[in-house]
Amino acid sequence: MNSFRYTDSFTLESGFAFPAIDIAYTTYGTLNADKSNVVWICHALTANSDAADWWNGVVGNDHVIDPGKYFIVCANILGSCYGTTGPLSIDPLTQQPYYGNFPLITIRDMVNAHILLRKHLGIEKIFLLMGGSMGGYQAMEWCVMENNAIENLLLLATSASESAWGIATHTAQRLSIEADGTWNRPSPHAAAKGLKAARAIGMLTYRNYGIMVQQQTDADVEKTDNFKASSYINYQGQKLVDRFNAYTYWQLTKSMDSHHLGRGRGGNLEAVLKNFTQRTLIIGISSDILCPLIEQRFLAQHIPAATMIEIDSDYGHDGFMVESKIISQHLAQWLAH
């Protein structure tokens, strides 16, 4: 992982100005002579800049996004806790971590930070910009903000605006965090139980009825407690608590709520999407209840040079991570044409 410090003032959509920001990023491979082999990956809610780790099967040696062929960049998003300026960073005014005083970050703020890093790395054109879920939000915003810098676009399990369903889910998650009695304490461990509950809510939308019943049903019909499904949800919640932070989770769900490509641009999503010039591959997951196929079909209908693939998977929203083999096959075929 590398770190880039931008030492000039960085102003957010809200008007808040950081005197400087840090951007953590990871690169793989080598930039070719004409700088035409850049693949930029935008990550989702709780991921980091090491895309070869969390998207193994898609990114890495002998995979479709191969560092032997491409110069691959993944930057940790603004507001996260994996090296880029976020709630755990030191506020230069107080010399203490921001915690709950961290300002509201929008998807566009994240993309503006990506653009700073693009310029720092001397990248003028991105051959392929790719992102799933919240990563897709960033990728689409980037295509609006710097249309001429992006040549090809891959979108997975994502949408042109955050839905009322998504906002409601995020609100329930934040209520869980806020209900923790340690919320707003000046500690990186504040609201750990609330974060665990928030992740539990999230897991119910990342997966679905079918996969939960298939994988988490107990064989012992005599049980009255300690069910397999309960253990699974507890395990997933604790796993996030051990690697993430409630302040960051609270802030980034707010960032997702801000996503609307038409905001400040006349409000018409169709009009914004029709201006996309990128050759675009859109992949949706049949069982996704968080960002269902209707959202990807809308994108495919209105982005001029779009191809739509619907993957039949039991894994719900998480299918964009789990189904790496079939995603790689479709991506490879699309890139070859």
PDB file of C-alpha atoms in Angstrom, residues 12-150:
ATOM      1  CA  LEU A  12     -16.028  19.064   0.179  1.00  0.00           C
ATOM      2  CA  GLU A  13     -19.449  19.535  -1.386  1.00  0.00           C
ATOM      3  CA  SER A  14     -20.622  20.666   2.056  1.00  0.00           C
ATOM      4  CA  GLY A  15     -18.130  23.528   2.021  1.00  0.00           C
ATOM      5  CA  PHE A  16     -15.913  22.012   4.714  1.00  0.00           C
ATOM      6  CA  ALA A  17     -12.237  22.308   3.786  1.00  0.00           C
ATOM      7  CA  PHE A  18      -9.494  19.930   4.902  1.00  0.00           C
ATOM      8  CA  PRO A  19      -6.089  21.651   5.025  1.00  0.00           C
ATOM      9  CA  ALA A  20      -4.657  18.434   3.530  1.00  0.00           C
ATOM     10  CA  ILE A  21      -5.766  14.862   2.892  1.00  0.00           C
ATOM     11  CA  ASP A  22      -4.063  11.480   2.734  1.00  0.00           C
ATOM     12  CA  ILE A  23      -5.030   8.917   0.088  1.00  0.00           C
ATOM     13  CA  ALA A  24      -4.012   5.286   0.548  1.00  0.00           C
ATOM     14  CA  TYR A  25      -3.709   3.328  -2.672  1.00  0.00           C
ATOM     15  CA  THR A  26      -2.323   0.110  -4.116  1.00  0.00           C
ATOM     16  CA  THR A  27      -0.967  -0.461  -7.602  1.00  0.00           C
ATOM     17  CA  TYR A  28      -0.148  -3.661  -9.448  1.00  0.00           C
ATOM     18  CA  GLY A  29       1.739  -4.080 -12.709  1.00  0.00           C
ATOM     19  CA  THR A  30       3.522  -1.472 -14.778  1.00  0.00           C
ATOM     20  CA  LEU A  31       2.275   1.543 -16.690  1.00  0.00           C
ATOM     21  CA  ASN A  32       3.150   1.036 -20.356  1.00  0.00           C
ATOM     22  CA  ALA A  33       4.937   3.587 -22.531  1.00  0.00           C
ATOM     23  CA  ASP A  34       1.810   5.224 -23.929  1.00  0.00           C
ATOM     24  CA  LYS A  35      -0.077   4.942 -20.624  1.00  0.00           C
ATOM     25  CA  SER A  36      -2.909   3.047 -22.296  1.00  0.00           C
ATOM     26  CA  ASN A  37      -3.198   0.056 -19.944  1.00  0.00           C
ATOM     27  CA  VAL A  38      -4.702   1.599 -16.791  1.00  0.00           C
ATOM     28  CA  VAL A  39      -7.428  -0.308 -14.967  1.00  0.00           C
ATOM     29  CA  TRP A  40      -8.856   1.591 -11.998  1.00  0.00           C
ATOM     30  CA  ILE A  41     -10.945  -0.307  -9.447  1.00  0.00           C
ATOM     31  CA  CYS A  42     -13.370   1.513  -7.146  1.00  0.00           C
ATOM     32  CA  HIS A  43     -14.096  -0.469  -3.988  1.00  0.00           C
ATOM     33  CA  ALA A  44     -17.303  -0.903  -2.022  1.00  0.00           C
ATOM     34  CA  LEU A  45     -18.344  -0.008   1.533  1.00  0.00           C
ATOM     35  CA  THR A  46     -15.933  -1.875   3.853  1.00  0.00           C
ATOM     36  CA  ALA A  47     -13.134  -2.835   1.445  1.00  0.00           C
ATOM     37  CA  ASN A  48      -9.635  -1.392   1.188  1.00  0.00           C
ATOM     38  CA  SER A  49      -7.164  -0.610  -1.584  1.00  0.00           C
ATOM     39  CA  ASP A  50      -5.853  -4.186  -1.895  1.00  0.00           C
ATOM     40  CA  ALA A  51      -8.195  -5.299  -4.674  1.00  0.00           C
ATOM     41  CA  ALA A  52      -6.153  -8.411  -5.441  1.00  0.00           C
ATOM     42  CA  ASP A  53      -6.999  -9.613  -1.931  1.00  0.00           C
ATOM     43  CA  TRP A  54     -10.730  -8.875  -1.722  1.00  0.00           C
ATOM     44  CA  TRP A  55     -11.445  -9.546  -5.421  1.00  0.00           C
ATOM     45  CA  ASN A  56      -9.228 -12.585  -5.857  1.00  0.00           C
ATOM     46  CA  GLY A  57     -10.351 -14.433  -8.962  1.00  0.00           C
ATOM     47  CA  VAL A  58     -10.902 -11.217 -10.900  1.00  0.00           C
ATOM     48  CA  VAL A  59      -7.721  -9.286 -10.050  1.00  0.00           C
ATOM     49  CA  GLY A  60      -4.264 -10.826  -9.904  1.00  0.00           C
ATOM     50  CA  ASN A  61      -1.774 -12.961 -11.772  1.00  0.00           C
ATOM     51  CA  ASP A  62      -3.401 -15.126 -14.458  1.00  0.00           C
ATOM     52  CA  HIS A  63      -6.813 -13.519 -13.830  1.00  0.00           C
ATOM     53  CA  VAL A  64      -8.777 -11.343 -16.239  1.00  0.00           C
ATOM     54  CA  ILE A  65      -7.368  -8.163 -14.669  1.00  0.00           C
ATOM     55  CA  ASP A  66      -3.755  -9.305 -14.751  1.00  0.00           C
ATOM     56  CA  PRO A  67      -0.874  -7.074 -13.558  1.00  0.00           C
ATOM     57  CA  GLY A  68       1.223  -8.650 -16.293  1.00  0.00           C
ATOM     58  CA  LYS A  69      -0.991  -6.837 -18.805  1.00  0.00           C
ATOM     59  CA  TYR A  70      -2.499  -3.878 -16.966  1.00  0.00           C
ATOM     60  CA  PHE A  71      -1.429  -1.131 -14.597  1.00  0.00           C
ATOM     61  CA  ILE A  72      -4.046  -1.584 -11.878  1.00  0.00           C
ATOM     62  CA  VAL A  73      -4.917   1.106  -9.336  1.00  0.00           C
ATOM     63  CA  CYS A  74      -7.264   0.897  -6.347  1.00  0.00           C
ATOM     64  CA  ALA A  75      -7.566   3.824  -3.936  1.00  0.00           C
ATOM     65  CA  ASN A  76      -9.081   3.642  -0.470  1.00  0.00           C
ATOM     66  CA  ILE A  77     -12.101   5.943  -0.388  1.00  0.00           C
ATOM     67  CA  LEU A  78     -12.244   9.225   1.489  1.00  0.00           C
ATOM     68  CA  GLY A  79     -13.905   8.653   4.863  1.00  0.00           C
ATOM     69  CA  SER A  80     -12.636   5.106   5.263  1.00  0.00           C
ATOM     70  CA  CYS A  81     -10.369   3.662   7.954  1.00  0.00           C
ATOM     71  CA  TYR A  82      -7.770   1.966   5.762  1.00  0.00           C
ATOM     72  CA  GLY A  83      -5.285   4.766   5.289  1.00  0.00           C
ATOM     73  CA  THR A  84      -7.222   7.548   3.563  1.00  0.00           C
ATOM     74  CA  THR A  85      -8.396  10.541   5.610  1.00  0.00           C
ATOM     75  CA  GLY A  86     -11.404   9.479   7.674  1.00  0.00           C
ATOM     76  CA  PRO A  87     -12.997   9.671  11.134  1.00  0.00           C
ATOM     77  CA  LEU A  88      -9.950   8.086  12.815  1.00  0.00           C
ATOM     78  CA  SER A  89      -7.547  10.592  11.241  1.00  0.00           C
ATOM     79  CA  ILE A  90      -6.079  13.398  13.334  1.00  0.00           C
ATOM     80  CA  ASP A  91      -7.905  16.711  13.125  1.00  0.00           C
ATOM     81  CA  PRO A  92      -5.103  19.300  12.786  1.00  0.00           C
ATOM     82  CA  LEU A  93      -7.161  21.841  14.735  1.00  0.00           C
ATOM     83  CA  THR A  94      -7.527  19.657  17.843  1.00  0.00           C
ATOM     84  CA  GLN A  95      -4.652  17.181  17.374  1.00  0.00           C
ATOM     85  CA  GLN A  96      -7.186  14.470  18.245  1.00  0.00           C
ATOM     86  CA  PRO A  97      -9.017  12.028  15.950  1.00  0.00           C
ATOM     87  CA  TYR A  98     -12.117  13.458  14.275  1.00  0.00           C
ATOM     88  CA  TYR A  99     -14.415  10.612  15.409  1.00  0.00           C
ATOM     89  CA  GLY A 100     -17.981  11.984  15.334  1.00  0.00           C
ATOM     90  CA  ASN A 101     -16.816  15.422  14.208  1.00  0.00           C
ATOM     91  CA  PHE A 102     -15.796  14.133  10.798  1.00  0.00           C
ATOM     92  CA  PRO A 103     -17.712  16.029   8.079  1.00  0.00           C
ATOM     93  CA  LEU A 104     -20.234  14.487   5.698  1.00  0.00           C
ATOM     94  CA  ILE A 105     -18.558  12.953   2.654  1.00  0.00           C
ATOM     95  CA  THR A 106     -20.421  12.435  -0.617  1.00  0.00           C
ATOM     96  CA  ILE A 107     -19.624  10.060  -3.470  1.00  0.00           C
ATOM     97  CA  ARG A 108     -18.525  13.092  -5.490  1.00  0.00           C
ATOM     98  CA  ASP A 109     -16.054  14.042  -2.767  1.00  0.00           C
ATOM     99  CA  MET A 110     -14.577  10.543  -3.022  1.00  0.00           C
ATOM    100  CA  VAL A 111     -14.244  10.870  -6.793  1.00  0.00           C
ATOM    101  CA  ASN A 112     -12.563  14.264  -6.465  1.00  0.00           C
ATOM    102  CA  ALA A 113      -9.960  12.559  -4.269  1.00  0.00           C
ATOM    103  CA  HIS A 114      -9.539   9.818  -6.903  1.00  0.00           C
ATOM    104  CA  ILE A 115      -8.962  12.524  -9.525  1.00  0.00           C
ATOM    105  CA  LEU A 116      -6.211  14.073  -7.397  1.00  0.00           C
ATOM    106  CA  LEU A 117      -4.513  10.677  -7.230  1.00  0.00           C
ATOM    107  CA  ARG A 118      -4.960  10.123 -10.978  1.00  0.00           C
ATOM    108  CA  LYS A 119      -3.135  13.373 -11.668  1.00  0.00           C
ATOM    109  CA  HIS A 120      -0.440  12.564  -9.086  1.00  0.00           C
ATOM    110  CA  LEU A 121       0.229   9.235 -10.837  1.00  0.00           C
ATOM    111  CA  GLY A 122       0.475  10.940 -14.228  1.00  0.00           C
ATOM    112  CA  ILE A 123      -2.514   9.049 -15.626  1.00  0.00           C
ATOM    113  CA  GLU A 124      -4.374  10.846 -18.411  1.00  0.00           C
ATOM    114  CA  LYS A 125      -6.664   8.036 -19.607  1.00  0.00           C
ATOM    115  CA  ILE A 126      -8.238   5.106 -17.780  1.00  0.00           C
ATOM    116  CA  PHE A 127      -8.686   2.167 -20.135  1.00  0.00           C
ATOM    117  CA  LEU A 128     -11.145   0.418 -17.819  1.00  0.00           C
ATOM    118  CA  LEU A 129     -12.901   1.832 -14.770  1.00  0.00           C
ATOM    119  CA  MET A 130     -14.690  -0.820 -12.735  1.00  0.00           C
ATOM    120  CA  GLY A 131     -16.738  -1.009  -9.561  1.00  0.00           C
ATOM    121  CA  GLY A 132     -19.450  -2.998  -7.854  1.00  0.00           C
ATOM    122  CA  SER A 133     -22.141  -1.719  -5.483  1.00  0.00           C
ATOM    123  CA  MET A 134     -20.804   1.505  -3.900  1.00  0.00           C
ATOM    124  CA  GLY A 135     -17.767   1.164  -6.152  1.00  0.00           C
ATOM    125  CA  GLY A 136     -20.146   1.485  -9.084  1.00  0.00           C
ATOM    126  CA  TYR A 137     -21.500   4.718  -7.598  1.00  0.00           C
ATOM    127  CA  GLN A 138     -17.985   6.175  -7.710  1.00  0.00           C
ATOM    128  CA  ALA A 139     -17.323   4.855 -11.222  1.00  0.00           C
ATOM    129  CA  MET A 140     -20.488   6.419 -12.642  1.00  0.00           C
ATOM    130  CA  GLU A 141     -19.864   9.748 -10.910  1.00  0.00           C
ATOM    131  CA  TRP A 142     -16.361   9.737 -12.332  1.00  0.00           C
ATOM    132  CA  CYS A 143     -17.715   9.214 -15.846  1.00  0.00           C
ATOM    133  CA  VAL A 144     -19.905  12.289 -15.381  1.00  0.00           C
ATOM    134  CA  MET A 145     -17.166  14.401 -13.824  1.00  0.00           C
ATOM    135  CA  GLU A 146     -14.343  13.409 -16.204  1.00  0.00           C
ATOM    136  CA  ASN A 147     -16.117  11.824 -19.141  1.00  0.00           C
ATOM    137  CA  ASN A 148     -13.157  12.128 -21.516  1.00  0.00           C
ATOM    138  CA  ALA A 149     -10.743  10.416 -19.112  1.00  0.00           C
ATOM    139  CA  ILE A 150     -12.610   7.072 -19.060  1.00  0.00           C
TER     140      ILE A 150
END
